[in-house]
Structures are given as structure tokens and as C-alpha cells.
Amino acid sequence: MSDFPIALHGERITAVVVGGGSVGTRKALALAGAGAQVRVVSPVVSAELDEAERLHRIVIVRDVYRNTHLENATLVVAATDSREVNARIALDANTRGKLVNITDHPDEGNFHSMATHRSGDVTIAVTAGGVPGAAARIRDAIAERFDGRYERAVSALRGLRSRLNASGDDRWRAAAPTLIGDDFCRSVEDGSITEKVDSWP
């Protein structure tokens, strides 16, 4: 099965995570960190989820799973410790056309999460044929190079792009080849990208 990677706008997602253990906690907090509205369905939840609820980062429904919990969900994560319950969530979510991740049996869902590195506006995600440990190692190796210098450069480029596009002419189209050419990575790493960005008033 081949993967089709996409980046979802977190703030436009309503996510339901079924399961309040360690896996459900990790998934729920990652989604909340991306700006999603998160509901966790579980009779018992971790201390971390209790704290996230207290801080109004997530909503907890302290109940056993029912298919009505999937209403209005954009994305569903099945992370219970029951194979039977996770399989039922898979069926319910797939039938309703939801994005669904089944943590203990990924082939029952239609997506899986990737090993992710975030630095400001830069997000790097890696998948490695269903071997999460390998994906994490590759992600970490990439992250060593693509550090805070890239975060600062991309933030500056984003601001410049918005400013030039707001002028209503083709100035960004003219600027982009110079700023994001073959030497882009070198210019970020040696610091010369700053001068290039500043040359566009």
C-alpha cells in the first residue's frame, strides 16, 4: 500500500480520540498542539489528559465508546486497549467516510501519523514502510540539519511573500527564483538569506 502524504490545517479539524491511555494521550496532545479541537472518549484517562482538560486544550467524554461519539468528527483515532473496540471504531468511521487511524492495526484505517519534526513554519514528516523506529531515526537525522536557521528563514520569507503579494503586482514571482533557488539551503546555513530577503523592500 503506497502513502499519499498531506498536511492538514489543524485549526480546521475536529478530532475524536477513543482511548485515554499512553497512546491516546500522545495522539490527543499532538492533535491539540496542532490546533485541532479534540474530544477524548474514555471512562478513565491519564493525568496528562486531565491536565489538558483543566487547561481547556481538550474535552473529555468519560464514557465507553458508542458510534454517536463520531458525529461531527473530521478525524478519528482508535487507541483503546481492546482489539474488538478498535475494530468496531474502524468499521464505524470508515462507513461514515472519516479520516481514521487504528493504532493497533493500521491497515484497518485510512491514514497513519508520521514521525514529525516541527520548527516554526517548517514541518518535516517521515514515514518508513510501517517501521516507526526507522522513521523516527530518519526524522532525527534530518532535524539536525534543518534547525532554527530554517525556521527563521522561512518566517522571513513568509512575511516577505505576504508583503509583496499585497502590493498587487508580480513582485513575489520575481523575487522567488532568487530567494529560493538552487543555493537556498546554502544561503540559509551561511546566513546570506537575510541579506537577500532585506534587499526586497
mmCIF file with all atom_site columns, C-alpha atoms in Angstrom:
data_model
loop_
_atom_site.group_PDB
_atom_site.id
_atom_site.type_symbol
_atom_site.label_atom_id
_atom_site.label_alt_id
_atom_site.label_comp_id
_atom_site.label_asym_id
_atom_site.label_entity_id
_atom_site.label_seq_id
_atom_site.pdbx_PDB_ins_code
_atom_site.Cartn_x
_atom_site.Cartn_y
_atom_site.Cartn_z
_atom_site.occupancy
_atom_site.B_iso_or_equiv
_atom_site.pdbx_formal_charge
_atom_site.auth_seq_id
_atom_site.auth_comp_id
_atom_site.auth_asym_id
_atom_site.auth_atom_id
_atom_site.pdbx_PDB_model_num
ATOM 1   C CA . MET A 1 1   ? 0.000   0.000  0.000  1.00 0.00 ? 1   MET A CA 1
ATOM 2   C CA . SER A 1 2   ? 1.510   3.345  -1.014 1.00 0.00 ? 2   SER A CA 1
ATOM 3   C CA . ASP A 1 3   ? 1.160   6.506  1.060  1.00 0.00 ? 3   ASP A CA 1
ATOM 4   C CA . PHE A 1 4   ? -0.150  9.872  -0.100 1.00 0.00 ? 4   PHE A CA 1
ATOM 5   C CA . PRO A 1 5   ? 1.228   12.486 2.317  1.00 0.00 ? 5   PRO A CA 1
ATOM 6   C CA . ILE A 1 6   ? -0.817  15.587 3.086  1.00 0.00 ? 6   ILE A CA 1
ATOM 7   C CA . ALA A 1 7   ? -0.646  18.378 5.675  1.00 0.00 ? 7   ALA A CA 1
ATOM 8   C CA . LEU A 1 8   ? -3.965  19.071 7.399  1.00 0.00 ? 8   LEU A CA 1
ATOM 9   C CA . HIS A 1 9   ? -4.792  22.517 8.787  1.00 0.00 ? 9   HIS A CA 1
ATOM 10  C CA . GLY A 1 10  ? -5.033  21.634 12.467 1.00 0.00 ? 10  GLY A CA 1
ATOM 11  C CA . GLU A 1 11  ? -7.283  24.527 13.438 1.00 0.00 ? 11  GLU A CA 1
ATOM 12  C CA . ARG A 1 12  ? -9.923  23.301 10.965 1.00 0.00 ? 12  ARG A CA 1
ATOM 13  C CA . ILE A 1 13  ? -10.057 19.765 12.379 1.00 0.00 ? 13  ILE A CA 1
ATOM 14  C CA . THR A 1 14  ? -12.431 18.280 14.930 1.00 0.00 ? 14  THR A CA 1
ATOM 15  C CA . ALA A 1 15  ? -10.746 15.133 16.219 1.00 0.00 ? 15  ALA A CA 1
ATOM 16  C CA . VAL A 1 16  ? -12.111 12.293 18.329 1.00 0.00 ? 16  VAL A CA 1
ATOM 17  C CA . VAL A 1 17  ? -9.572  10.125 20.128 1.00 0.00 ? 17  VAL A CA 1
ATOM 18  C CA . VAL A 1 18  ? -11.040 6.990  21.677 1.00 0.00 ? 18  VAL A CA 1
ATOM 19  C CA . GLY A 1 19  ? -8.808  5.788  24.482 1.00 0.00 ? 19  GLY A CA 1
ATOM 20  C CA . GLY A 1 20  ? -7.223  7.594  27.409 1.00 0.00 ? 20  GLY A CA 1
ATOM 21  C CA . GLY A 1 21  ? -4.040  5.575  27.908 1.00 0.00 ? 21  GLY A CA 1
ATOM 22  C CA . SER A 1 22  ? -0.491  6.380  26.841 1.00 0.00 ? 22  SER A CA 1
ATOM 23  C CA . VAL A 1 23  ? -1.131  6.088  23.089 1.00 0.00 ? 23  VAL A CA 1
ATOM 24  C CA . GLY A 1 24  ? -4.389  8.027  23.219 1.00 0.00 ? 24  GLY A CA 1
ATOM 25  C CA . THR A 1 25  ? -2.693  10.684 25.335 1.00 0.00 ? 25  THR A CA 1
ATOM 26  C CA . ARG A 1 26  ? 0.150   11.102 22.847 1.00 0.00 ? 26  ARG A CA 1
ATOM 27  C CA . LYS A 1 27  ? -2.232  11.328 19.885 1.00 0.00 ? 27  LYS A CA 1
ATOM 28  C CA . ALA A 1 28  ? -4.662  13.713 21.604 1.00 0.00 ? 28  ALA A CA 1
ATOM 29  C CA . LEU A 1 29  ? -1.955  16.100 22.788 1.00 0.00 ? 29  LEU A CA 1
ATOM 30  C CA . ALA A 1 30  ? -0.283  16.099 19.362 1.00 0.00 ? 30  ALA A CA 1
ATOM 31  C CA . LEU A 1 31  ? -3.583  16.995 17.711 1.00 0.00 ? 31  LEU A CA 1
ATOM 32  C CA . ALA A 1 32  ? -4.291  19.699 20.290 1.00 0.00 ? 32  ALA A CA 1
ATOM 33  C CA . GLY A 1 33  ? -0.782  21.044 19.737 1.00 0.00 ? 33  GLY A CA 1
ATOM 34  C CA . ALA A 1 34  ? -1.579  21.371 16.031 1.00 0.00 ? 34  ALA A CA 1
ATOM 35  C CA . GLY A 1 35  ? -4.650  23.472 16.879 1.00 0.00 ? 35  GLY A CA 1
ATOM 36  C CA . ALA A 1 36  ? -7.341  20.814 16.458 1.00 0.00 ? 36  ALA A CA 1
ATOM 37  C CA . GLN A 1 37  ? -10.489 20.693 18.566 1.00 0.00 ? 37  GLN A CA 1
ATOM 38  C CA . VAL A 1 38  ? -10.032 17.397 20.400 1.00 0.00 ? 38  VAL A CA 1
ATOM 39  C CA . ARG A 1 39  ? -12.534 15.183 22.202 1.00 0.00 ? 39  ARG A CA 1
ATOM 40  C CA . VAL A 1 40  ? -11.191 12.184 24.096 1.00 0.00 ? 40  VAL A CA 1
ATOM 41  C CA . VAL A 1 41  ? -13.662 9.378  24.745 1.00 0.00 ? 41  VAL A CA 1
ATOM 42  C CA . SER A 1 42  ? -12.691 7.076  27.606 1.00 0.00 ? 42  SER A CA 1
ATOM 43  C CA . PRO A 1 43  ? -14.062 6.117  31.038 1.00 0.00 ? 43  PRO A CA 1
ATOM 44  C CA . VAL A 1 44  ? -10.580 6.627  32.506 1.00 0.00 ? 44  VAL A CA 1
ATOM 45  C CA . VAL A 1 45  ? -7.869  8.977  31.254 1.00 0.00 ? 45  VAL A CA 1
ATOM 46  C CA . SER A 1 46  ? -4.240  9.751  32.058 1.00 0.00 ? 46  SER A CA 1
ATOM 47  C CA . ALA A 1 47  ? -3.136  12.541 34.368 1.00 0.00 ? 47  ALA A CA 1
ATOM 48  C CA . GLU A 1 48  ? -1.780  14.393 31.321 1.00 0.00 ? 48  GLU A CA 1
ATOM 49  C CA . LEU A 1 49  ? -5.215  14.392 29.700 1.00 0.00 ? 49  LEU A CA 1
ATOM 50  C CA . ASP A 1 50  ? -6.835  15.539 32.961 1.00 0.00 ? 50  ASP A CA 1
ATOM 51  C CA . GLU A 1 51  ? -4.406  18.457 32.995 1.00 0.00 ? 51  GLU A CA 1
ATOM 52  C CA . ALA A 1 52  ? -5.048  19.271 29.333 1.00 0.00 ? 52  ALA A CA 1
ATOM 53  C CA . GLU A 1 53  ? -8.773  19.345 30.033 1.00 0.00 ? 53  GLU A CA 1
ATOM 54  C CA . ARG A 1 54  ? -8.221  21.643 33.025 1.00 0.00 ? 54  ARG A CA 1
ATOM 55  C CA . LEU A 1 55  ? -6.315  23.998 30.710 1.00 0.00 ? 55  LEU A CA 1
ATOM 56  C CA . HIS A 1 56  ? -9.170  23.853 28.151 1.00 0.00 ? 56  HIS A CA 1
ATOM 57  C CA . ARG A 1 57  ? -6.928  22.289 25.491 1.00 0.00 ? 57  ARG A CA 1
ATOM 58  C CA . ILE A 1 58  ? -9.195  19.243 25.042 1.00 0.00 ? 58  ILE A CA 1
ATOM 59  C CA . VAL A 1 59  ? -12.643 17.973 26.024 1.00 0.00 ? 59  VAL A CA 1
ATOM 60  C CA . ILE A 1 60  ? -13.006 14.610 27.762 1.00 0.00 ? 60  ILE A CA 1
ATOM 61  C CA . VAL A 1 61  ? -16.126 12.440 27.428 1.00 0.00 ? 61  VAL A CA 1
ATOM 62  C CA . ARG A 1 62  ? -15.876 9.951  30.284 1.00 0.00 ? 62  ARG A CA 1
ATOM 63  C CA . ASP A 1 63  ? -17.842 7.143  28.687 1.00 0.00 ? 63  ASP A CA 1
ATOM 64  C CA . VAL A 1 64  ? -17.456 3.862  26.840 1.00 0.00 ? 64  VAL A CA 1
ATOM 65  C CA . TYR A 1 65  ? -17.310 4.169  23.058 1.00 0.00 ? 65  TYR A CA 1
ATOM 66  C CA . ARG A 1 66  ? -20.516 4.500  21.036 1.00 0.00 ? 66  ARG A CA 1
ATOM 67  C CA . ASN A 1 67  ? -20.758 5.310  17.344 1.00 0.00 ? 67  ASN A CA 1
ATOM 68  C CA . THR A 1 68  ? -22.585 8.562  18.166 1.00 0.00 ? 68  THR A CA 1
ATOM 69  C CA . HIS A 1 69  ? -19.276 9.857  19.525 1.00 0.00 ? 69  HIS A CA 1
ATOM 70  C CA . LEU A 1 70  ? -18.055 10.159 15.928 1.00 0.00 ? 70  LEU A CA 1
ATOM 71  C CA . GLU A 1 71  ? -20.635 12.784 14.980 1.00 0.00 ? 71  GLU A CA 1
ATOM 72  C CA . ASN A 1 72  ? -19.042 15.995 13.637 1.00 0.00 ? 72  ASN A CA 1
ATOM 73  C CA . ALA A 1 73  ? -15.565 14.442 13.700 1.00 0.00 ? 73  ALA A CA 1
ATOM 74  C CA . THR A 1 74  ? -13.211 15.200 10.840 1.00 0.00 ? 74  THR A CA 1
ATOM 75  C CA . LEU A 1 75  ? -10.645 12.727 12.102 1.00 0.00 ? 75  LEU A CA 1
ATOM 76  C CA . VAL A 1 76  ? -10.865 9.697  14.398 1.00 0.00 ? 76  VAL A CA 1
ATOM 77  C CA . VAL A 1 77  ? -8.155  7.864  16.311 1.00 0.00 ? 77  VAL A CA 1
ATOM 78  C CA . ALA A 1 78  ? -8.846  4.448  17.853 1.00 0.00 ? 78  ALA A CA 1
ATOM 79  C CA . ALA A 1 79  ? -6.387  3.953  20.707 1.00 0.00 ? 79  ALA A CA 1
ATOM 80  C CA . THR A 1 80  ? -8.147  1.698  23.201 1.00 0.00 ? 80  THR A CA 1
ATOM 81  C CA . ASP A 1 81  ? -6.614  -1.442 24.691 1.00 0.00 ? 81  ASP A CA 1
ATOM 82  C CA . SER A 1 82  ? -9.384  -3.563 23.158 1.00 0.00 ? 82  SER A CA 1
ATOM 83  C CA . ARG A 1 83  ? -8.929  -5.114 19.709 1.00 0.00 ? 83  ARG A CA 1
ATOM 84  C CA . GLU A 1 84  ? -12.689 -5.579 19.457 1.00 0.00 ? 84  GLU A CA 1
ATOM 85  C CA . VAL A 1 85  ? -13.482 -1.946 20.240 1.00 0.00 ? 85  VAL A CA 1
ATOM 86  C CA . ASN A 1 86  ? -10.805 -0.631 17.876 1.00 0.00 ? 86  ASN A CA 1
ATOM 87  C CA . ALA A 1 87  ? -12.154 -2.837 15.075 1.00 0.00 ? 87  ALA A CA 1
ATOM 88  C CA . ARG A 1 88  ? -15.655 -1.502 15.699 1.00 0.00 ? 88  ARG A CA 1
ATOM 89  C CA . ILE A 1 89  ? -14.386 2.087  15.571 1.00 0.00 ? 89  ILE A CA 1
ATOM 90  C CA . ALA A 1 90  ? -12.651 1.276  12.271 1.00 0.00 ? 90  ALA A CA 1
ATOM 91  C CA . LEU A 1 91  ? -15.885 -0.006 10.780 1.00 0.00 ? 91  LEU A CA 1
ATOM 92  C CA . ASP A 1 92  ? -17.975 2.898  12.100 1.00 0.00 ? 92  ASP A CA 1
ATOM 93  C CA . ALA A 1 93  ? -15.512 5.576  10.982 1.00 0.00 ? 93  ALA A CA 1
ATOM 94  C CA . ASN A 1 94  ? -14.844 4.069  7.545  1.00 0.00 ? 94  ASN A CA 1
ATOM 95  C CA . THR A 1 95  ? -18.580 3.685  6.924  1.00 0.00 ? 95  THR A CA 1
ATOM 96  C CA . ARG A 1 96  ? -19.048 7.376  7.699  1.00 0.00 ? 96  ARG A CA 1
ATOM 97  C CA . GLY A 1 97  ? -16.172 8.474  5.452  1.00 0.00 ? 97  GLY A CA 1
ATOM 98  C CA . LYS A 1 98  ? -13.988 9.760  8.299  1.00 0.00 ? 98  LYS A CA 1
ATOM 99  C CA . LEU A 1 99  ? -10.229 10.001 8.361  1.00 0.00 ? 99  LEU A CA 1
ATOM 100 C CA . VAL A 1 100 ? -9.391  7.194  10.795 1.00 0.00 ? 100 VAL A CA 1
ATOM 101 C CA . ASN A 1 101 ? -6.217  5.870  12.389 1.00 0.00 ? 101 ASN A CA 1
ATOM 102 C CA . ILE A 1 102 ? -6.354  2.498  14.148 1.00 0.00 ? 102 ILE A CA 1
ATOM 103 C CA . THR A 1 103 ? -3.292  2.443  16.376 1.00 0.00 ? 103 THR A CA 1
ATOM 104 C CA . ASP A 1 104 ? -3.074  -1.322 16.958 1.00 0.00 ? 104 ASP A CA 1
ATOM 105 C CA . HIS A 1 105 ? -3.950  -2.358 13.380 1.00 0.00 ? 105 HIS A CA 1
ATOM 106 C CA . PRO A 1 106 ? -3.124  0.489  10.947 1.00 0.00 ? 106 PRO A CA 1
ATOM 107 C CA . ASP A 1 107 ? -4.392  -1.355 7.854  1.00 0.00 ? 107 ASP A CA 1
ATOM 108 C CA . GLU A 1 108 ? -7.960  -1.066 9.187  1.00 0.00 ? 108 GLU A CA 1
ATOM 109 C CA . GLY A 1 109 ? -7.751  2.730  8.968  1.00 0.00 ? 109 GLY A CA 1
ATOM 110 C CA . ASN A 1 110 ? -7.106  5.044  6.048  1.00 0.00 ? 110 ASN A CA 1
ATOM 111 C CA . PHE A 1 111 ? -4.176  7.016  7.436  1.00 0.00 ? 111 PHE A CA 1
ATOM 112 C CA . HIS A 1 112 ? -1.311  6.785  9.890  1.00 0.00 ? 112 HIS A CA 1
ATOM 113 C CA . SER A 1 113 ? 0.661   9.527  11.559 1.00 0.00 ? 113 SER A CA 1
ATOM 114 C CA . MET A 1 114 ? 4.271   10.176 10.633 1.00 0.00 ? 114 MET A CA 1
ATOM 115 C CA . ALA A 1 115 ? 7.398   10.860 12.656 1.00 0.00 ? 115 ALA A CA 1
ATOM 116 C CA . THR A 1 116 ? 7.338   14.657 12.771 1.00 0.00 ? 116 THR A CA 1
ATOM 117 C CA . HIS A 1 117 ? 9.790   17.470 13.433 1.00 0.00 ? 117 HIS A CA 1
ATOM 118 C CA . ARG A 1 118 ? 8.388   20.994 13.810 1.00 0.00 ? 118 ARG A CA 1
ATOM 119 C CA . SER A 1 119 ? 10.339  24.217 13.936 1.00 0.00 ? 119 SER A CA 1
ATOM 120 C CA . GLY A 1 120 ? 8.150   27.282 13.450 1.00 0.00 ? 120 GLY A CA 1
ATOM 121 C CA . ASP A 1 121 ? 6.619   27.161 9.980  1.00 0.00 ? 121 ASP A CA 1
ATOM 122 C CA . VAL A 1 122 ? 8.804   24.223 8.961  1.00 0.00 ? 122 VAL A CA 1
ATOM 123 C CA . THR A 1 123 ? 7.306   20.761 9.396  1.00 0.00 ? 123 THR A CA 1
ATOM 124 C CA . ILE A 1 124 ? 9.178   17.640 8.366  1.00 0.00 ? 124 ILE A CA 1
ATOM 125 C CA . ALA A 1 125 ? 7.338   14.309 8.432  1.00 0.00 ? 125 ALA A CA 1
ATOM 126 C CA . VAL A 1 126 ? 8.753   10.879 7.674  1.00 0.00 ? 126 VAL A CA 1
ATOM 127 C CA . THR A 1 127 ? 7.149   7.506  7.084  1.00 0.00 ? 127 THR A CA 1
ATOM 128 C CA . ALA A 1 128 ? 9.177   4.334  6.590  1.00 0.00 ? 128 ALA A CA 1
ATOM 129 C CA . GLY A 1 129 ? 7.081   1.413  5.400  1.00 0.00 ? 129 GLY A CA 1
ATOM 130 C CA . GLY A 1 130 ? 5.330   0.821  8.695  1.00 0.00 ? 130 GLY A CA 1
ATOM 131 C CA . VAL A 1 131 ? 8.532   0.760  10.760 1.00 0.00 ? 131 VAL A CA 1
ATOM 132 C CA . PRO A 1 132 ? 8.068   3.702  13.196 1.00 0.00 ? 132 PRO A CA 1
ATOM 133 C CA . GLY A 1 133 ? 11.508  3.339  14.780 1.00 0.00 ? 133 GLY A CA 1
ATOM 134 C CA . ALA A 1 134 ? 13.220  3.753  11.408 1.00 0.00 ? 134 ALA A CA 1
ATOM 135 C CA . ALA A 1 135 ? 11.040  6.773  10.606 1.00 0.00 ? 135 ALA A CA 1
ATOM 136 C CA . ALA A 1 136 ? 11.998  8.379  13.919 1.00 0.00 ? 136 ALA A CA 1
ATOM 137 C CA . ARG A 1 137 ? 15.723  7.841  13.270 1.00 0.00 ? 137 ARG A CA 1
ATOM 138 C CA . ILE A 1 138 ? 15.452  9.365  9.793  1.00 0.00 ? 138 ILE A CA 1
ATOM 139 C CA . ARG A 1 139 ? 13.434  12.303 11.154 1.00 0.00 ? 139 ARG A CA 1
ATOM 140 C CA . ASP A 1 140 ? 16.035  12.993 13.831 1.00 0.00 ? 140 ASP A CA 1
ATOM 141 C CA . ALA A 1 141 ? 18.868  12.907 11.293 1.00 0.00 ? 141 ALA A CA 1
ATOM 142 C CA . ILE A 1 142 ? 17.028  15.393 9.056  1.00 0.00 ? 142 ILE A CA 1
ATOM 143 C CA . ALA A 1 143 ? 16.161  17.621 12.038 1.00 0.00 ? 143 ALA A CA 1
ATOM 144 C CA . GLU A 1 144 ? 19.825  18.003 12.919 1.00 0.00 ? 144 GLU A CA 1
ATOM 145 C CA . ARG A 1 145 ? 20.378  19.902 9.694  1.00 0.00 ? 145 ARG A CA 1
ATOM 146 C CA . PHE A 1 146 ? 17.053  21.706 9.386  1.00 0.00 ? 146 PHE A CA 1
ATOM 147 C CA . ASP A 1 147 ? 17.293  23.604 12.644 1.00 0.00 ? 147 ASP A CA 1
ATOM 148 C CA . GLY A 1 148 ? 16.304  27.072 13.862 1.00 0.00 ? 148 GLY A CA 1
ATOM 149 C CA . ARG A 1 149 ? 18.094  28.744 10.955 1.00 0.00 ? 149 ARG A CA 1
ATOM 150 C CA . TYR A 1 150 ? 15.436  27.341 8.619  1.00 0.00 ? 150 TYR A CA 1
ATOM 151 C CA . GLU A 1 151 ? 12.648  28.384 10.974 1.00 0.00 ? 151 GLU A CA 1
ATOM 152 C CA . ARG A 1 152 ? 13.892  31.979 10.900 1.00 0.00 ? 152 ARG A CA 1
ATOM 153 C CA . ALA A 1 153 ? 14.469  31.967 7.145  1.00 0.00 ? 153 ALA A CA 1
ATOM 154 C CA . VAL A 1 154 ? 11.044  30.558 6.317  1.00 0.00 ? 154 VAL A CA 1
ATOM 155 C CA . SER A 1 155 ? 9.370   33.008 8.699  1.00 0.00 ? 155 SER A CA 1
ATOM 156 C CA . ALA A 1 156 ? 11.133  35.899 6.952  1.00 0.00 ? 156 ALA A CA 1
ATOM 157 C CA . LEU A 1 157 ? 10.184  34.543 3.511  1.00 0.00 ? 157 LEU A CA 1
ATOM 158 C CA . ARG A 1 158 ? 6.586   34.097 4.585  1.00 0.00 ? 158 ARG A CA 1
ATOM 159 C CA . GLY A 1 159 ? 6.409   37.722 5.734  1.00 0.00 ? 159 GLY A CA 1
ATOM 160 C CA . LEU A 1 160 ? 8.065   38.957 2.537  1.00 0.00 ? 160 LEU A CA 1
ATOM 161 C CA . ARG A 1 161 ? 5.747   36.879 0.361  1.00 0.00 ? 161 ARG A CA 1
ATOM 162 C CA . SER A 1 162 ? 2.672   38.297 2.103  1.00 0.00 ? 162 SER A CA 1
ATOM 163 C CA . ARG A 1 163 ? 4.001   41.836 1.789  1.00 0.00 ? 163 ARG A CA 1
ATOM 164 C CA . LEU A 1 164 ? 4.904   41.553 -1.886 1.00 0.00 ? 164 LEU A CA 1
ATOM 165 C CA . ASN A 1 165 ? 1.667   39.793 -2.808 1.00 0.00 ? 165 ASN A CA 1
ATOM 166 C CA . ALA A 1 166 ? -0.313  42.517 -1.016 1.00 0.00 ? 166 ALA A CA 1
ATOM 167 C CA . SER A 1 167 ? 1.198   45.072 -3.378 1.00 0.00 ? 167 SER A CA 1
ATOM 168 C CA . GLY A 1 168 ? -0.924  43.559 -6.137 1.00 0.00 ? 168 GLY A CA 1
ATOM 169 C CA . ASP A 1 169 ? 1.816   43.094 -8.714 1.00 0.00 ? 169 ASP A CA 1
ATOM 170 C CA . ASP A 1 170 ? 4.178   40.245 -9.610 1.00 0.00 ? 170 ASP A CA 1
ATOM 171 C CA . ARG A 1 171 ? 6.996   41.199 -7.224 1.00 0.00 ? 171 ARG A CA 1
ATOM 172 C CA . TRP A 1 172 ? 6.930   37.886 -5.301 1.00 0.00 ? 172 TRP A CA 1
ATOM 173 C CA . ARG A 1 173 ? 7.054   35.965 -8.574 1.00 0.00 ? 173 ARG A CA 1
ATOM 174 C CA . ALA A 1 174 ? 10.135  37.985 -9.476 1.00 0.00 ? 174 ALA A CA 1
ATOM 175 C CA . ALA A 1 175 ? 11.735  37.553 -6.040 1.00 0.00 ? 175 ALA A CA 1
ATOM 176 C CA . ALA A 1 176 ? 11.144  33.835 -5.528 1.00 0.00 ? 176 ALA A CA 1
ATOM 177 C CA . PRO A 1 177 ? 13.695  32.443 -8.040 1.00 0.00 ? 177 PRO A CA 1
ATOM 178 C CA . THR A 1 178 ? 16.473  34.472 -6.406 1.00 0.00 ? 178 THR A CA 1
ATOM 179 C CA . LEU A 1 179 ? 15.444  33.711 -2.839 1.00 0.00 ? 179 LEU A CA 1
ATOM 180 C CA . ILE A 1 180 ? 14.557  30.042 -3.260 1.00 0.00 ? 180 ILE A CA 1
ATOM 181 C CA . GLY A 1 181 ? 16.961  28.963 -5.950 1.00 0.00 ? 181 GLY A CA 1
ATOM 182 C CA . ASP A 1 182 ? 19.388  26.055 -6.057 1.00 0.00 ? 182 ASP A CA 1
ATOM 183 C CA . ASP A 1 183 ? 21.505  27.746 -3.391 1.00 0.00 ? 183 ASP A CA 1
ATOM 184 C CA . PHE A 1 184 ? 18.636  28.157 -0.902 1.00 0.00 ? 184 PHE A CA 1
ATOM 185 C CA . CYS A 1 185 ? 19.928  25.705 1.696  1.00 0.00 ? 185 CYS A CA 1
ATOM 186 C CA . ARG A 1 186 ? 23.457  27.059 1.464  1.00 0.00 ? 186 ARG A CA 1
ATOM 187 C CA . SER A 1 187 ? 22.221  30.635 1.893  1.00 0.00 ? 187 SER A CA 1
ATOM 188 C CA . VAL A 1 188 ? 20.188  29.664 4.967  1.00 0.00 ? 188 VAL A CA 1
ATOM 189 C CA . GLU A 1 189 ? 23.122  27.859 6.526  1.00 0.00 ? 189 GLU A CA 1
ATOM 190 C CA . ASP A 1 190 ? 25.701  30.574 5.842  1.00 0.00 ? 190 ASP A CA 1
ATOM 191 C CA . GLY A 1 191 ? 23.283  33.372 6.824  1.00 0.00 ? 191 GLY A CA 1
ATOM 192 C CA . SER A 1 192 ? 23.234  35.174 3.474  1.00 0.00 ? 192 SER A CA 1
ATOM 193 C CA . ILE A 1 193 ? 19.478  34.598 3.103  1.00 0.00 ? 193 ILE A CA 1
ATOM 194 C CA . THR A 1 194 ? 18.914  37.528 5.471  1.00 0.00 ? 194 THR A CA 1
ATOM 195 C CA . GLU A 1 195 ? 20.610  39.963 3.133  1.00 0.00 ? 195 GLU A CA 1
ATOM 196 C CA . LYS A 1 196 ? 18.703  38.556 0.180  1.00 0.00 ? 196 LYS A CA 1
ATOM 197 C CA . VAL A 1 197 ? 15.353  38.990 1.928  1.00 0.00 ? 197 VAL A CA 1
ATOM 198 C CA . ASP A 1 198 ? 16.236  42.516 3.099  1.00 0.00 ? 198 ASP A CA 1
ATOM 199 C CA . SER A 1 199 ? 17.081  43.526 -0.459 1.00 0.00 ? 199 SER A CA 1
ATOM 200 C CA . TRP A 1 200 ? 13.358  43.408 -1.306 1.00 0.00 ? 200 TRP A CA 1
ATOM 201 C CA . PRO A 1 201 ? 11.741  46.488 0.261  1.00 0.00 ? 201 PRO A CA 1
#
